[in-house]
PDB file of C-alpha atoms in Angstrom:
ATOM      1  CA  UNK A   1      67.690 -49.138 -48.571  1.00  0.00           C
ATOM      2  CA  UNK A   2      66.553 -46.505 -45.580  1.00  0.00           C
ATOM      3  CA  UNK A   3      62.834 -47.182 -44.781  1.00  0.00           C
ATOM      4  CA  UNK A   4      61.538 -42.790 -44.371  1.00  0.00           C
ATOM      5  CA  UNK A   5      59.701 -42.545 -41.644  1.00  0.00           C
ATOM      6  CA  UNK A   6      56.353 -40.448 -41.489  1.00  0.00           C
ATOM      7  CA  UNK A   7      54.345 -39.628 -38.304  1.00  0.00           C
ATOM      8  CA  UNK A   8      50.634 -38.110 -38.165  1.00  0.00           C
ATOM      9  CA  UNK A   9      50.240 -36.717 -35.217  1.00  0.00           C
ATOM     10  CA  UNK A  10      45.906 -36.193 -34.540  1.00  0.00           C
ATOM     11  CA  UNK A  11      43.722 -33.855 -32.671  1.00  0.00           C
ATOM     12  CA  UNK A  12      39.639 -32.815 -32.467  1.00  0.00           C
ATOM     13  CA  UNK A  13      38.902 -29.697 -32.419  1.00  0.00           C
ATOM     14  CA  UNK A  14      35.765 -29.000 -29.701  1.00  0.00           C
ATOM     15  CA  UNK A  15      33.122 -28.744 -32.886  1.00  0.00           C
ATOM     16  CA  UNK A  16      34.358 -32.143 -34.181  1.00  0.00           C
ATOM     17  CA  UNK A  17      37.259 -31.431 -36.990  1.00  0.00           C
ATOM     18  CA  UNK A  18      39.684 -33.640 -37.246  1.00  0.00           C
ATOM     19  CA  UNK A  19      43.107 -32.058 -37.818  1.00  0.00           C
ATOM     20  CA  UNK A  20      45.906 -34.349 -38.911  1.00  0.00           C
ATOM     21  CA  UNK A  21      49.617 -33.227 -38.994  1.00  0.00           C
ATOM     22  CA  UNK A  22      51.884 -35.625 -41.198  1.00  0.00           C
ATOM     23  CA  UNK A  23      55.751 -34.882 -40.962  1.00  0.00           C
ATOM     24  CA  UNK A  24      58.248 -36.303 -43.242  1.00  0.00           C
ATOM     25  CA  UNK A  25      58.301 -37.723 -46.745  1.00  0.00           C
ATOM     26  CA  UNK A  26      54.968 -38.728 -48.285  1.00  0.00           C
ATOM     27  CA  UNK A  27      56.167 -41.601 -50.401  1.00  0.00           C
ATOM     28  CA  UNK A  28      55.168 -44.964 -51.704  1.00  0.00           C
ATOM     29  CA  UNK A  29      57.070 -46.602 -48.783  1.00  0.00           C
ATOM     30  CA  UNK A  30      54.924 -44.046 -45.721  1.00  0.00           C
ATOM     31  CA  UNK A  31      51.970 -43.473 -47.940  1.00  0.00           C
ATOM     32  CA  UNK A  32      49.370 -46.576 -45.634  1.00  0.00           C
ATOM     33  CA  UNK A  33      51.012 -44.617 -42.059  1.00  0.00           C
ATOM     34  CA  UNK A  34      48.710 -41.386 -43.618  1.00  0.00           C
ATOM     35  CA  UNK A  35      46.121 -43.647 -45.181  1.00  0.00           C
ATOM     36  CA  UNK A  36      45.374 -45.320 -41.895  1.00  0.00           C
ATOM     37  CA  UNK A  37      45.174 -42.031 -40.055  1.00  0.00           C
ATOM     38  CA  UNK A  38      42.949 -40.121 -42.561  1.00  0.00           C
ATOM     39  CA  UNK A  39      40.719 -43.688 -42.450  1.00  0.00           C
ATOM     40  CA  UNK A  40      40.738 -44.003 -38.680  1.00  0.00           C
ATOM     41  CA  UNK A  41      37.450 -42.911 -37.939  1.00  0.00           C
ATOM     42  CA  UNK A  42      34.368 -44.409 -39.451  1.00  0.00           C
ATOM     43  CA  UNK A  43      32.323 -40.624 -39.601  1.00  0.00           C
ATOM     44  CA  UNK A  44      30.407 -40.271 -42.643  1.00  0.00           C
ATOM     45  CA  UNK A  45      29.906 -36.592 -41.917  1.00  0.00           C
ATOM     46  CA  UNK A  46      33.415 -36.380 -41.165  1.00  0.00           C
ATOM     47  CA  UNK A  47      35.326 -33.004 -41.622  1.00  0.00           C
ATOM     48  CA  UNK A  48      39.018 -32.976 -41.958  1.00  0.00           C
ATOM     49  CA  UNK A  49      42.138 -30.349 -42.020  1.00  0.00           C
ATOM     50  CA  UNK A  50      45.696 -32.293 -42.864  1.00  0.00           C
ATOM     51  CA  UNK A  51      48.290 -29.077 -41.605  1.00  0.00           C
ATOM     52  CA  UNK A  52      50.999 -30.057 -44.275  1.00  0.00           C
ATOM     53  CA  UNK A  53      53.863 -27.844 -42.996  1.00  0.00           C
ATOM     54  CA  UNK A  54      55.957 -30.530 -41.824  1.00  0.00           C
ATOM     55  CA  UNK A  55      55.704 -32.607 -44.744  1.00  0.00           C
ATOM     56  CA  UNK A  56      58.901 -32.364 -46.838  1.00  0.00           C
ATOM     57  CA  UNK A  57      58.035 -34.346 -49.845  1.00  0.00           C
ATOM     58  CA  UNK A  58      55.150 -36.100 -51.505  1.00  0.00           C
ATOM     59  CA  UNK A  59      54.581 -38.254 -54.448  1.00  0.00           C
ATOM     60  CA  UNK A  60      51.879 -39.631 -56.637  1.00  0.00           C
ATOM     61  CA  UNK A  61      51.238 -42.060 -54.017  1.00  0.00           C
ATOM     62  CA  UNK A  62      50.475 -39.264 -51.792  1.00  0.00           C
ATOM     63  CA  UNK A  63      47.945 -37.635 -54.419  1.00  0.00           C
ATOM     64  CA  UNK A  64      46.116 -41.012 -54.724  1.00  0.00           C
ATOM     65  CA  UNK A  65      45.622 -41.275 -50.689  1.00  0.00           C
ATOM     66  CA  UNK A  66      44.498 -37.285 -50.717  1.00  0.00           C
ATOM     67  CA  UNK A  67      42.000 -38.168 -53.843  1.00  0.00           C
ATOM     68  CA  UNK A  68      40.349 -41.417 -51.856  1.00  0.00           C
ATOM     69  CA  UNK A  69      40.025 -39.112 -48.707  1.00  0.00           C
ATOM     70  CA  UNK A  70      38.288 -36.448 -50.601  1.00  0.00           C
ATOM     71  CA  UNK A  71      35.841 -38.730 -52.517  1.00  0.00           C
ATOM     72  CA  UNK A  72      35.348 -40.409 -49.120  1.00  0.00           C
ATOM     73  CA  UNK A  73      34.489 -37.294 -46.937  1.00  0.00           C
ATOM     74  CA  UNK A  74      32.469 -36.117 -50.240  1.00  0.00           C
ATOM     75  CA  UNK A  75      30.679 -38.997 -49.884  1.00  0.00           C
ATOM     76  CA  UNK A  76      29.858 -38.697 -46.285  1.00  0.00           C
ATOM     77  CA  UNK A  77      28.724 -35.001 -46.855  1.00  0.00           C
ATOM     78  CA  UNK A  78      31.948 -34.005 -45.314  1.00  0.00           C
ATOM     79  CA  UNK A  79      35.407 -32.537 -46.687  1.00  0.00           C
ATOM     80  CA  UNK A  80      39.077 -32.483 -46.691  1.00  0.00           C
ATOM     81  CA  UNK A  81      40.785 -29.126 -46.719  1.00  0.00           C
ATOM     82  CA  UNK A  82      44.797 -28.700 -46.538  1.00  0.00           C
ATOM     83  CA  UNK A  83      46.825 -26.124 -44.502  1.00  0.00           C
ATOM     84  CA  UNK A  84      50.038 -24.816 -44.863  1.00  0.00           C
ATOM     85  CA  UNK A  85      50.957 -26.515 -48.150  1.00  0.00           C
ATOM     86  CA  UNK A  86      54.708 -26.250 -48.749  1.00  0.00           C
ATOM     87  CA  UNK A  87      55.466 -24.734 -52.612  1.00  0.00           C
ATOM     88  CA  UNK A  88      56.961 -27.872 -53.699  1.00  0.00           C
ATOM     89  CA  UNK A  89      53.480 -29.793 -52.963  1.00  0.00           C
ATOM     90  CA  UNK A  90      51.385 -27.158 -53.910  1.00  0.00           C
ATOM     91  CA  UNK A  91      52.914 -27.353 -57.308  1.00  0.00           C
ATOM     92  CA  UNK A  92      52.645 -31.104 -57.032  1.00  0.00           C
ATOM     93  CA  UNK A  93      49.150 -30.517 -56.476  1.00  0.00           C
ATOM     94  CA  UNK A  94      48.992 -28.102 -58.905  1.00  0.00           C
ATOM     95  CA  UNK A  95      50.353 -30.154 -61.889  1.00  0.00           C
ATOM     96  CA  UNK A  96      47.846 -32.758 -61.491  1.00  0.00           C
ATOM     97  CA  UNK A  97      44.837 -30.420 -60.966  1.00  0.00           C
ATOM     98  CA  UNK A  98      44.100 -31.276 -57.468  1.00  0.00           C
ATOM     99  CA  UNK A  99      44.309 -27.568 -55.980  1.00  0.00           C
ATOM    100  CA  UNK A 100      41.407 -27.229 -58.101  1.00  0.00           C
ATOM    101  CA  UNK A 101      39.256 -29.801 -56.101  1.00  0.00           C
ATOM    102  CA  UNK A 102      41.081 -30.182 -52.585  1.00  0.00           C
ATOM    103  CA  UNK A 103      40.744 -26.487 -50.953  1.00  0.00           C
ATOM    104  CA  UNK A 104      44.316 -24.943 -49.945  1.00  0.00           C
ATOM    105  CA  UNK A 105      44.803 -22.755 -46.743  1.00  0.00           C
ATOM    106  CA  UNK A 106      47.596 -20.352 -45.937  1.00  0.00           C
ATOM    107  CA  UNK A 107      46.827 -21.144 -42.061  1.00  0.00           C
ATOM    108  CA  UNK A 108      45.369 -24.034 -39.813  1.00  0.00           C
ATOM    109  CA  UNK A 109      43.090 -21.255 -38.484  1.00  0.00           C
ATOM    110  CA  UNK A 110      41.888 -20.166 -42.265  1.00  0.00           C
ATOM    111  CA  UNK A 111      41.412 -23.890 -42.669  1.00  0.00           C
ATOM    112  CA  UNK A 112      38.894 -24.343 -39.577  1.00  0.00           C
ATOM    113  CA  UNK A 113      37.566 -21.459 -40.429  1.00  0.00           C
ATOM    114  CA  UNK A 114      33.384 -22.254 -41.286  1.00  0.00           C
ATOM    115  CA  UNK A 115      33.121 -21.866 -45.313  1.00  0.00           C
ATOM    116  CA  UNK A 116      29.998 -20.297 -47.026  1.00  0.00           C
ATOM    117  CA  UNK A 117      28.113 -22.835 -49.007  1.00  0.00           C
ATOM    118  CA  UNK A 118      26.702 -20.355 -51.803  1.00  0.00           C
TER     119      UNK A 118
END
C-alpha cells in the first residue's frame, strides 16, 4: 500500500492571516499533516485562508479536520475561509452542507479580502 503524500506549505500575510496551501490528496492516511498545520499556532483571534487549488482529492476525514478548524477559529473570534476550491471538493463540501458554514472564494485575493460584518 502507497502512503499519499500531502504538503502545506504556510505564509502570514503583513496584517496577520495565515494562509495555508495543502497539495495532494486529503485522505484518512494525510489528514494529521493538515491538522497539525491548521493547529500550529495557538491564536485565539486567529484568521485563516487554506488556498485549496492544489489539493486533488479530499474525504470525510478532510471535512472533519475543516469542521474542528472552523469551530476552533469561531471560538477564538476568528475564521476559516477557503480559496480556490476545486469542483470535485466543492461538491464534497456541498453534499454535506459545509459551503453553507465555511465561506468559499474564487481567489486567494477575494479570500483576504476584509468582509463586512452586517
Amino acid at each position: 500500500m502507497s502512503q499519499t503524500r500531502l504538503t502545506v506549505s504556510e505564509r502570514t500575510t503583513p496584517d496577520g492571516v495565515r494562509i495555508l496551501t495543502p497539495a495532494g490528496k486529503i485522505d484518512y492516511n494525510t489528514t494529521d499533516i493538515l491538522h497539525r498545520a491548521l493547529t500550529a499556532h495557538d491564536d485565539p483571534d486567529g484568521c485563516t485562508v487554506i488556498d485549496f487549488h492544489g489539493v486533488t482529492f479530499m474525504d470525510s476525514s478532510g471535512i472533519n479536520v475543516l469542521v474542528a478548524a472552523n469551530n476552533a477559529a469561531r471560538a477564538g473570534n476568528g475564521w476559516l475561509r477557503l480559496a480556490h476550491t476545486p469542483a470535485p471538493i466543492v461538491e464534497v463540501l456541498h453534499i454535506v452542507g459545509l459551503d453553507d458554514v465555511l465561506p468559499l472564494y474564487a481567489t486567494l485575493e477575494d479570500a483576504l479580502a476584509p468582509q463586512s460584518t452586517t
